[in-house]
Amino acid sequence: MAVQRATELRLLLVAMAVAAVTARGAAGGGAAKVPAIFVFGDSTVDVGNNNYLAGISARADFPHNGVDFPGGEPTGRFSNGLIGVDFIGEYSGEVMSNMMMAAASAMKGASFASGGSGVLDSTGTTISMTKQIEYFSDLRDQISTILSAEKASTLLSKSIFLISAGGNDAFEFFSQNKSPDSTAIQEFCEAFISTYDSHVKTLYNLGARKFAVINVPLLGCCPYLRSQNPTGECIEPLNQLAKRLNGEIRDLFRDLSSEMQGMKYSIASSYELISSLIENPQAAGFVEVKSACCGGGGKFNAEEACTPSSSCCADRSRYLFWDLLHPTQATSKIVGLAFYDGAARFVSPITFKQLADA
């Protein structure tokens, strides 16, 4: 099994060079593979929306964030540079922008995501998933005014609706329930999936037909969680909760696709991909998969958040994690290709590329 996983990673890394050339050709003037990509979720796909929220700590519009972004600009991405959705957008022929833009520009797509948010509106104190979808609904109305209702409907039906959420819900539940019993876990999972179901149906009723889903990450192995474990190992109960939620998400979309006419979906496994990179770091050129590149504190450089005064590793390309919880640009590049056109272990029942072409 380890040999198979290492082979999958090597094939993925080889394919990245080909995909990058193809994407640059598309971005250089060729037609986009999809009309637009609309993004909903948390900090894994937030490209700067939290910059506009006052009085919150979940923001990244300061150094060392963005140190490897063109111009060294801290854009609000929780990364040293680009994030996974940037690469997915590049491969799809689109450029990711936040939601603070004119409707005419946003017809090519926008990220409504907000760091700290979750599937459940009770998670976090930033832009909830319900509010993100409301903002999209407002944008949809503006697009309909510009294009006509019929043309807007066609555009949306061919566009990708990308959702990356659930990690904060699981983390918050676990933080409040260190040793939850089976009843508490069951009730949480039911509330999570019921709410996820409602969000997807709302988007469907607003015109969405193609759903690209990124599942709950391997949370327990992030530097911050390791730093909280006296042994320094991954916190397995949290990983098991993430794994259970991912099974529920898979079943939800399978059922919804049979109920809702014209719906298509692809589920990318952040859980499996990060797991494979931790197991076989050398395949991706990583030398450090436990510690944060930017942070502070003696344990995994993850007892303090990344700030302008934090220590920051010199070679970000060798690190899996950028800060307490988020991947480096190098990791995100691998993530982007794995989800766009990778092995079935990382994305199924079809790839994002196949979803775009469907």
mmCIF file of C-alpha atoms in Angstrom, residues 24-352:
data_model
loop_
_atom_site.group_PDB
_atom_site.id
_atom_site.type_symbol
_atom_site.label_atom_id
_atom_site.label_comp_id
_atom_site.label_asym_id
_atom_site.label_seq_id
_atom_site.Cartn_x
_atom_site.Cartn_y
_atom_site.Cartn_z
ATOM 1 C CA ARG A 24 -0.725 28.996 -18.686
ATOM 2 C CA GLY A 25 -1.940 28.522 -22.225
ATOM 3 C CA ALA A 26 -5.533 28.810 -21.087
ATOM 4 C CA ALA A 27 -4.817 31.837 -18.925
ATOM 5 C CA GLY A 28 -2.921 33.449 -21.764
ATOM 6 C CA GLY A 29 -6.014 34.106 -23.835
ATOM 7 C CA GLY A 30 -7.655 30.752 -24.502
ATOM 8 C CA ALA A 31 -11.272 30.123 -23.590
ATOM 9 C CA ALA A 32 -11.962 29.259 -19.953
ATOM 10 C CA LYS A 33 -12.952 25.654 -19.321
ATOM 11 C CA VAL A 34 -15.916 26.858 -17.225
ATOM 12 C CA PRO A 35 -17.718 30.210 -17.328
ATOM 13 C CA ALA A 36 -17.090 30.883 -13.647
ATOM 14 C CA ILE A 37 -16.111 29.380 -10.294
ATOM 15 C CA PHE A 38 -18.029 30.443 -7.191
ATOM 16 C CA VAL A 39 -16.359 29.515 -3.902
ATOM 17 C CA PHE A 40 -17.847 29.029 -0.438
ATOM 18 C CA GLY A 41 -16.163 27.966 2.771
ATOM 19 C CA ASP A 42 -13.449 28.761 5.284
ATOM 20 C CA SER A 43 -9.820 29.921 5.424
ATOM 21 C CA THR A 44 -8.725 27.121 3.086
ATOM 22 C CA VAL A 45 -10.381 29.053 0.233
ATOM 23 C CA ASP A 46 -10.583 32.632 1.572
ATOM 24 C CA VAL A 47 -8.664 34.900 -0.814
ATOM 25 C CA GLY A 48 -9.107 38.047 1.263
ATOM 26 C CA ASN A 49 -12.729 38.510 2.333
ATOM 27 C CA ASN A 50 -11.839 38.672 6.020
ATOM 28 C CA ASN A 51 -9.696 41.738 5.305
ATOM 29 C CA TYR A 52 -12.928 43.720 5.252
ATOM 30 C CA LEU A 53 -14.213 42.502 8.621
ATOM 31 C CA ALA A 54 -13.496 44.704 11.624
ATOM 32 C CA GLY A 55 -12.551 43.380 15.035
ATOM 33 C CA ILE A 56 -11.765 39.759 14.134
ATOM 34 C CA SER A 57 -8.605 37.762 14.694
ATOM 35 C CA ALA A 58 -9.135 35.365 11.762
ATOM 36 C CA ARG A 59 -7.245 37.379 9.171
ATOM 37 C CA ALA A 60 -3.988 37.143 7.278
ATOM 38 C CA ASP A 61 -3.508 40.583 5.697
ATOM 39 C CA PHE A 62 -0.086 41.093 7.280
ATOM 40 C CA PRO A 63 3.433 39.633 6.928
ATOM 41 C CA HIS A 64 4.822 37.009 6.814
ATOM 42 C CA ASN A 65 1.678 35.921 4.948
ATOM 43 C CA GLY A 66 2.110 36.501 1.231
ATOM 44 C CA VAL A 67 5.909 36.510 1.379
ATOM 45 C CA ASP A 68 5.986 34.393 -1.802
ATOM 46 C CA PHE A 69 2.926 35.964 -3.430
ATOM 47 C CA PRO A 70 3.783 38.090 -6.497
ATOM 48 C CA GLY A 71 5.175 41.324 -5.070
ATOM 49 C CA GLY A 72 5.361 39.812 -1.581
ATOM 50 C CA GLU A 73 1.859 41.078 -0.852
ATOM 51 C CA PRO A 74 -0.119 39.811 2.168
ATOM 52 C CA THR A 75 -3.451 39.464 0.353
ATOM 53 C CA GLY A 76 -5.446 37.889 3.167
ATOM 54 C CA ARG A 77 -4.724 34.346 2.032
ATOM 55 C CA PHE A 78 -3.658 32.145 4.948
ATOM 56 C CA SER A 79 -0.455 31.173 3.162
ATOM 57 C CA ASN A 80 2.994 32.293 2.140
ATOM 58 C CA GLY A 81 1.619 32.607 -1.393
ATOM 59 C CA LEU A 82 -1.156 31.078 -3.463
ATOM 60 C CA ILE A 83 -3.702 28.637 -2.042
ATOM 61 C CA GLY A 84 -5.267 25.525 -3.539
ATOM 62 C CA VAL A 85 -8.262 27.280 -5.045
ATOM 63 C CA ASP A 86 -5.906 29.627 -6.944
ATOM 64 C CA PHE A 87 -4.327 26.650 -8.673
ATOM 65 C CA ILE A 88 -7.700 25.004 -9.317
ATOM 66 C CA GLY A 89 -8.852 28.265 -10.860
ATOM 67 C CA GLU A 90 -5.690 28.476 -12.954
ATOM 68 C CA TYR A 91 -6.146 24.962 -14.318
ATOM 69 C CA SER A 92 -9.777 25.838 -15.075
ATOM 70 C CA GLY A 93 -8.820 29.064 -16.839
ATOM 71 C CA GLU A 94 -10.153 31.385 -14.128
ATOM 72 C CA VAL A 95 -8.579 33.811 -11.648
ATOM 73 C CA MET A 96 -9.761 33.790 -8.035
ATOM 74 C CA SER A 97 -10.961 37.101 -6.593
ATOM 75 C CA ASN A 98 -12.790 38.052 -3.423
ATOM 76 C CA MET A 99 -16.428 39.106 -3.373
ATOM 77 C CA MET A 100 -15.721 42.852 -3.177
ATOM 78 C CA MET A 101 -16.063 43.478 -6.897
ATOM 79 C CA ALA A 102 -18.509 44.656 -9.527
ATOM 80 C CA ALA A 103 -21.082 42.177 -10.792
ATOM 81 C CA ALA A 104 -19.702 42.358 -14.337
ATOM 82 C CA SER A 105 -16.290 41.185 -13.101
ATOM 83 C CA ALA A 106 -17.775 38.591 -10.748
ATOM 84 C CA MET A 107 -19.513 36.868 -13.652
ATOM 85 C CA LYS A 108 -16.189 35.054 -14.045
ATOM 86 C CA GLY A 109 -16.421 33.855 -10.468
ATOM 87 C CA ALA A 110 -15.727 34.954 -6.930
ATOM 88 C CA SER A 111 -14.826 33.560 -3.525
ATOM 89 C CA PHE A 112 -17.360 34.266 -0.792
ATOM 90 C CA ALA A 113 -15.330 32.201 1.686
ATOM 91 C CA SER A 114 -14.465 33.504 5.113
ATOM 92 C CA GLY A 115 -11.714 32.214 7.389
ATOM 93 C CA GLY A 116 -13.134 30.862 10.635
ATOM 94 C CA SER A 117 -16.544 29.966 9.240
ATOM 95 C CA GLY A 118 -18.123 26.532 9.058
ATOM 96 C CA VAL A 119 -21.026 24.568 7.665
ATOM 97 C CA LEU A 120 -22.916 25.359 10.857
ATOM 98 C CA ASP A 121 -23.744 29.021 11.331
ATOM 99 C CA SER A 122 -22.887 28.649 15.020
ATOM 100 C CA THR A 123 -19.255 27.994 14.066
ATOM 101 C CA GLY A 124 -16.941 30.993 14.183
ATOM 102 C CA THR A 125 -17.697 34.709 14.213
ATOM 103 C CA THR A 126 -16.977 35.631 10.608
ATOM 104 C CA ILE A 127 -19.115 35.329 7.445
ATOM 105 C CA SER A 128 -21.340 32.289 7.962
ATOM 106 C CA MET A 129 -22.117 29.877 5.153
ATOM 107 C CA THR A 130 -25.718 31.080 5.132
ATOM 108 C CA LYS A 131 -24.556 34.675 4.717
ATOM 109 C CA GLN A 132 -22.069 33.665 1.993
ATOM 110 C CA ILE A 133 -24.910 32.090 0.030
ATOM 111 C CA GLU A 134 -27.044 35.206 0.572
ATOM 112 C CA TYR A 135 -24.244 37.315 -0.893
ATOM 113 C CA PHE A 136 -24.114 34.975 -3.873
ATOM 114 C CA SER A 137 -27.894 35.287 -4.275
ATOM 115 C CA ASP A 138 -27.524 39.064 -4.442
ATOM 116 C CA LEU A 139 -24.788 38.680 -7.062
ATOM 117 C CA ARG A 140 -26.982 36.281 -9.034
ATOM 118 C CA ASP A 141 -29.720 38.916 -9.167
ATOM 119 C CA GLN A 142 -27.236 41.462 -10.486
ATOM 120 C CA ILE A 143 -25.949 39.048 -13.111
ATOM 121 C CA SER A 144 -29.530 38.332 -14.203
ATOM 122 C CA THR A 145 -30.073 42.056 -14.653
ATOM 123 C CA ILE A 146 -26.966 42.354 -16.819
ATOM 124 C CA LEU A 147 -27.383 39.194 -18.894
ATOM 125 C CA SER A 148 -31.114 38.375 -18.670
ATOM 126 C CA ALA A 149 -32.546 35.650 -16.461
ATOM 127 C CA GLU A 150 -32.228 32.968 -19.142
ATOM 128 C CA LYS A 151 -28.561 33.671 -19.936
ATOM 129 C CA ALA A 152 -27.717 33.926 -16.241
ATOM 130 C CA SER A 153 -29.335 30.554 -15.650
ATOM 131 C CA THR A 154 -27.248 29.002 -18.427
ATOM 132 C CA LEU A 155 -24.039 30.556 -17.096
ATOM 133 C CA LEU A 156 -24.668 29.283 -13.570
ATOM 134 C CA SER A 157 -25.610 25.797 -14.719
ATOM 135 C CA LYS A 158 -22.226 25.460 -16.441
ATOM 136 C CA SER A 159 -20.203 27.065 -13.648
ATOM 137 C CA ILE A 160 -18.420 25.310 -10.795
ATOM 138 C CA PHE A 161 -19.648 25.810 -7.227
ATOM 139 C CA LEU A 162 -16.770 24.908 -4.945
ATOM 140 C CA ILE A 163 -17.347 24.239 -1.243
ATOM 141 C CA SER A 164 -14.502 23.760 1.245
ATOM 142 C CA ALA A 165 -15.852 23.653 4.781
ATOM 143 C CA GLY A 166 -16.241 21.491 7.852
ATOM 144 C CA GLY A 167 -12.825 21.679 9.466
ATOM 145 C CA ASN A 168 -13.781 24.507 11.810
ATOM 146 C CA ASP A 169 -17.008 22.750 12.779
ATOM 147 C CA ALA A 170 -15.108 19.603 13.744
ATOM 148 C CA PHE A 171 -12.383 21.555 15.536
ATOM 149 C CA GLU A 172 -14.886 23.612 17.529
ATOM 150 C CA PHE A 173 -16.924 20.540 18.498
ATOM 151 C CA PHE A 174 -13.789 18.714 19.595
ATOM 152 C CA SER A 175 -12.541 21.737 21.549
ATOM 153 C CA GLN A 176 -15.782 21.821 23.515
ATOM 154 C CA ASN A 177 -16.027 18.037 23.901
ATOM 155 C CA LYS A 178 -12.625 16.536 24.707
ATOM 156 C CA SER A 179 -14.134 13.090 25.338
ATOM 157 C CA PRO A 180 -17.525 13.102 23.595
ATOM 158 C CA ASP A 181 -19.735 10.060 23.931
ATOM 159 C CA SER A 182 -21.347 8.360 20.940
ATOM 160 C CA THR A 183 -24.604 10.269 21.429
ATOM 161 C CA ALA A 184 -22.902 13.666 21.309
ATOM 162 C CA ILE A 185 -20.953 12.672 18.192
ATOM 163 C CA GLN A 186 -24.094 11.352 16.514
ATOM 164 C CA GLU A 187 -26.044 14.537 17.260
ATOM 165 C CA PHE A 188 -23.221 16.713 15.976
ATOM 166 C CA CYS A 189 -22.861 14.712 12.760
ATOM 167 C CA GLU A 190 -26.622 14.796 12.142
ATOM 168 C CA ALA A 191 -26.746 18.574 12.621
ATOM 169 C CA PHE A 192 -23.700 19.016 10.387
ATOM 170 C CA ILE A 193 -25.067 16.940 7.508
ATOM 171 C CA SER A 194 -28.585 18.323 7.779
ATOM 172 C CA THR A 195 -27.194 21.854 7.487
ATOM 173 C CA TYR A 196 -24.839 20.888 4.652
ATOM 174 C CA ASP A 197 -27.830 19.375 2.849
ATOM 175 C CA SER A 198 -29.762 22.631 3.249
ATOM 176 C CA HIS A 199 -26.883 24.736 1.876
ATOM 177 C CA VAL A 200 -26.484 22.548 -1.217
ATOM 178 C CA LYS A 201 -30.211 22.603 -1.937
ATOM 179 C CA THR A 202 -30.283 26.383 -1.582
ATOM 180 C CA LEU A 203 -27.447 26.741 -4.081
ATOM 181 C CA TYR A 204 -29.163 24.287 -6.415
ATOM 182 C CA ASN A 205 -32.350 26.358 -6.279
ATOM 183 C CA LEU A 206 -30.263 29.423 -7.110
ATOM 184 C CA GLY A 207 -29.004 27.725 -10.272
ATOM 185 C CA ALA A 208 -25.987 25.654 -9.212
ATOM 186 C CA ARG A 209 -25.620 22.297 -10.934
ATOM 187 C CA LYS A 210 -21.910 21.422 -10.701
ATOM 188 C CA PHE A 211 -20.541 21.003 -7.184
ATOM 189 C CA ALA A 212 -16.822 20.631 -6.425
ATOM 190 C CA VAL A 213 -16.423 19.665 -2.773
ATOM 191 C CA ILE A 214 -13.266 19.623 -0.659
ATOM 192 C CA ASN A 215 -13.787 17.453 2.392
ATOM 193 C CA VAL A 216 -12.662 17.842 6.007
ATOM 194 C CA PRO A 217 -8.852 17.824 6.344
ATOM 195 C CA LEU A 218 -6.629 15.602 8.463
ATOM 196 C CA LEU A 219 -7.085 18.078 11.311
ATOM 197 C CA GLY A 220 -5.394 16.142 14.080
ATOM 198 C CA CYS A 221 -2.011 16.238 12.338
ATOM 199 C CA CYS A 222 -1.767 20.023 11.941
ATOM 200 C CA PRO A 223 1.127 21.621 13.863
ATOM 201 C CA TYR A 224 -1.149 23.285 16.399
ATOM 202 C CA LEU A 225 -2.913 20.042 17.278
ATOM 203 C CA ARG A 226 0.402 18.208 17.570
ATOM 204 C CA SER A 227 1.637 20.945 19.912
ATOM 205 C CA GLN A 228 -1.353 20.284 22.167
ATOM 206 C CA ASN A 229 -0.589 16.572 22.411
ATOM 207 C CA PRO A 230 2.023 15.686 25.088
ATOM 208 C CA THR A 231 3.370 12.951 22.802
ATOM 209 C CA GLY A 232 3.655 15.260 19.793
ATOM 210 C CA GLU A 233 1.720 12.770 17.689
ATOM 211 C CA CYS A 234 -1.471 13.418 15.720
ATOM 212 C CA ILE A 235 -4.668 13.684 17.753
ATOM 213 C CA GLU A 236 -6.451 10.632 16.421
ATOM 214 C CA PRO A 237 -9.935 11.201 17.925
ATOM 215 C CA LEU A 238 -10.141 14.437 15.919
ATOM 216 C CA ASN A 239 -8.956 12.647 12.779
ATOM 217 C CA GLN A 240 -11.595 9.976 13.331
ATOM 218 C CA LEU A 241 -14.274 12.646 13.631
ATOM 219 C CA ALA A 242 -13.084 14.213 10.363
ATOM 220 C CA LYS A 243 -13.112 10.797 8.715
ATOM 221 C CA ARG A 244 -16.675 10.145 9.872
ATOM 222 C CA LEU A 245 -17.856 13.524 8.579
ATOM 223 C CA ASN A 246 -16.232 12.782 5.228
ATOM 224 C CA GLY A 247 -18.165 9.540 4.962
ATOM 225 C CA GLU A 248 -21.359 11.448 5.684
ATOM 226 C CA ILE A 249 -20.497 14.070 3.052
ATOM 227 C CA ARG A 250 -19.876 11.344 0.458
ATOM 228 C CA ASP A 251 -23.234 9.723 1.199
ATOM 229 C CA LEU A 252 -25.008 13.090 1.141
ATOM 230 C CA PHE A 253 -23.830 14.011 -2.340
ATOM 231 C CA ARG A 254 -24.497 10.546 -3.690
ATOM 232 C CA ASP A 255 -28.092 10.806 -2.481
ATOM 233 C CA LEU A 256 -28.591 14.400 -3.626
ATOM 234 C CA SER A 257 -27.287 13.658 -7.120
ATOM 235 C CA SER A 258 -29.986 11.017 -7.530
ATOM 236 C CA GLU A 259 -32.693 13.356 -6.233
ATOM 237 C CA MET A 260 -31.877 16.637 -8.008
ATOM 238 C CA GLN A 261 -32.110 16.680 -11.774
ATOM 239 C CA GLY A 262 -28.940 17.717 -13.590
ATOM 240 C CA MET A 263 -26.764 17.825 -10.482
ATOM 241 C CA LYS A 264 -23.160 16.631 -10.845
ATOM 242 C CA TYR A 265 -20.469 16.526 -8.197
ATOM 243 C CA SER A 266 -16.848 15.745 -7.412
ATOM 244 C CA ILE A 267 -15.436 15.254 -3.910
ATOM 245 C CA ALA A 268 -11.766 16.002 -3.289
ATOM 246 C CA SER A 269 -10.185 14.379 -0.265
ATOM 247 C CA SER A 270 -8.005 16.827 1.571
ATOM 248 C CA TYR A 271 -7.843 14.171 4.285
ATOM 249 C CA GLU A 272 -6.302 11.539 2.011
ATOM 250 C CA LEU A 273 -3.913 13.887 0.245
ATOM 251 C CA ILE A 274 -2.412 15.404 3.385
ATOM 252 C CA SER A 275 -2.186 11.914 4.868
ATOM 253 C CA SER A 276 -0.235 10.701 1.835
ATOM 254 C CA LEU A 277 2.146 13.681 1.985
ATOM 255 C CA ILE A 278 2.867 13.030 5.654
ATOM 256 C CA GLU A 279 3.502 9.345 4.936
ATOM 257 C CA ASN A 280 5.707 10.015 1.878
ATOM 258 C CA PRO A 281 7.148 13.531 2.230
ATOM 259 C CA GLN A 282 10.183 12.838 0.061
ATOM 260 C CA ALA A 283 7.959 12.169 -2.957
ATOM 261 C CA ALA A 284 6.940 15.836 -2.865
ATOM 262 C CA GLY A 285 10.324 17.178 -1.844
ATOM 263 C CA PHE A 286 9.279 17.979 1.721
ATOM 264 C CA VAL A 287 11.676 17.654 4.639
ATOM 265 C CA GLU A 288 9.348 18.976 7.376
ATOM 266 C CA VAL A 289 5.748 17.759 7.707
ATOM 267 C CA LYS A 290 5.113 18.325 11.418
ATOM 268 C CA SER A 291 6.221 21.869 12.235
ATOM 269 C CA ALA A 292 4.883 25.213 11.052
ATOM 270 C CA CYS A 293 7.109 27.336 8.839
ATOM 271 C CA CYS A 294 5.804 30.563 10.392
ATOM 272 C CA GLY A 295 4.923 30.700 14.063
ATOM 273 C CA GLY A 296 6.454 30.540 17.512
ATOM 274 C CA GLY A 297 6.933 28.395 20.566
ATOM 275 C CA GLY A 298 9.081 25.392 21.268
ATOM 276 C CA LYS A 299 6.695 22.682 20.100
ATOM 277 C CA PHE A 300 6.482 22.425 16.311
ATOM 278 C CA ASN A 301 6.788 26.237 16.028
ATOM 279 C CA ALA A 302 3.030 26.129 16.595
ATOM 280 C CA GLU A 303 2.336 27.404 20.086
ATOM 281 C CA GLU A 304 1.924 30.910 18.656
ATOM 282 C CA ALA A 305 0.285 32.147 15.459
ATOM 283 C CA CYS A 306 2.151 33.525 12.452
ATOM 284 C CA THR A 307 2.674 37.274 12.953
ATOM 285 C CA PRO A 308 5.087 39.879 11.535
ATOM 286 C CA SER A 309 7.431 39.186 14.472
ATOM 287 C CA SER A 310 7.288 35.378 14.144
ATOM 288 C CA SER A 311 10.162 33.192 13.044
ATOM 289 C CA CYS A 312 9.772 32.184 9.402
ATOM 290 C CA CYS A 313 11.570 29.344 7.644
ATOM 291 C CA ALA A 314 13.844 30.286 4.749
ATOM 292 C CA ASP A 315 12.856 27.500 2.342
ATOM 293 C CA ARG A 316 9.069 27.377 2.320
ATOM 294 C CA SER A 317 9.056 24.818 -0.486
ATOM 295 C CA ARG A 318 10.346 22.149 1.894
ATOM 296 C CA TYR A 319 7.533 22.594 4.429
ATOM 297 C CA LEU A 320 4.092 20.991 4.332
ATOM 298 C CA PHE A 321 2.553 23.507 6.747
ATOM 299 C CA TRP A 322 2.799 27.272 6.580
ATOM 300 C CA ASP A 323 1.361 28.137 10.001
ATOM 301 C CA LEU A 324 -0.583 26.512 12.839
ATOM 302 C CA LEU A 325 -3.201 25.006 10.532
ATOM 303 C CA HIS A 326 -2.673 25.937 6.889
ATOM 304 C CA PRO A 327 -0.541 24.503 4.065
ATOM 305 C CA THR A 328 2.293 26.227 2.248
ATOM 306 C CA GLN A 329 2.017 27.355 -1.359
ATOM 307 C CA ALA A 330 4.085 24.310 -2.313
ATOM 308 C CA THR A 331 1.500 22.029 -0.706
ATOM 309 C CA SER A 332 -1.366 23.969 -2.257
ATOM 310 C CA LYS A 333 0.096 23.503 -5.718
ATOM 311 C CA ILE A 334 0.049 19.736 -5.221
ATOM 312 C CA VAL A 335 -3.462 19.978 -3.776
ATOM 313 C CA GLY A 336 -4.696 21.968 -6.765
ATOM 314 C CA LEU A 337 -3.560 19.429 -9.338
ATOM 315 C CA ALA A 338 -4.575 16.388 -7.293
ATOM 316 C CA PHE A 339 -8.113 17.700 -7.061
ATOM 317 C CA TYR A 340 -8.271 18.982 -10.616
ATOM 318 C CA ASP A 341 -7.045 15.843 -12.350
ATOM 319 C CA GLY A 342 -5.600 13.389 -9.838
ATOM 320 C CA ALA A 343 -6.022 9.776 -8.783
ATOM 321 C CA ALA A 344 -9.361 8.404 -7.588
ATOM 322 C CA ARG A 345 -7.958 8.161 -4.084
ATOM 323 C CA PHE A 346 -7.758 11.956 -4.013
ATOM 324 C CA VAL A 347 -10.863 12.938 -5.989
ATOM 325 C CA SER A 348 -14.002 10.973 -6.919
ATOM 326 C CA PRO A 349 -16.368 9.870 -8.399
ATOM 327 C CA ILE A 350 -14.986 12.190 -11.102
ATOM 328 C CA THR A 351 -12.214 14.799 -11.075
ATOM 329 C CA PHE A 352 -12.774 18.551 -11.047
#
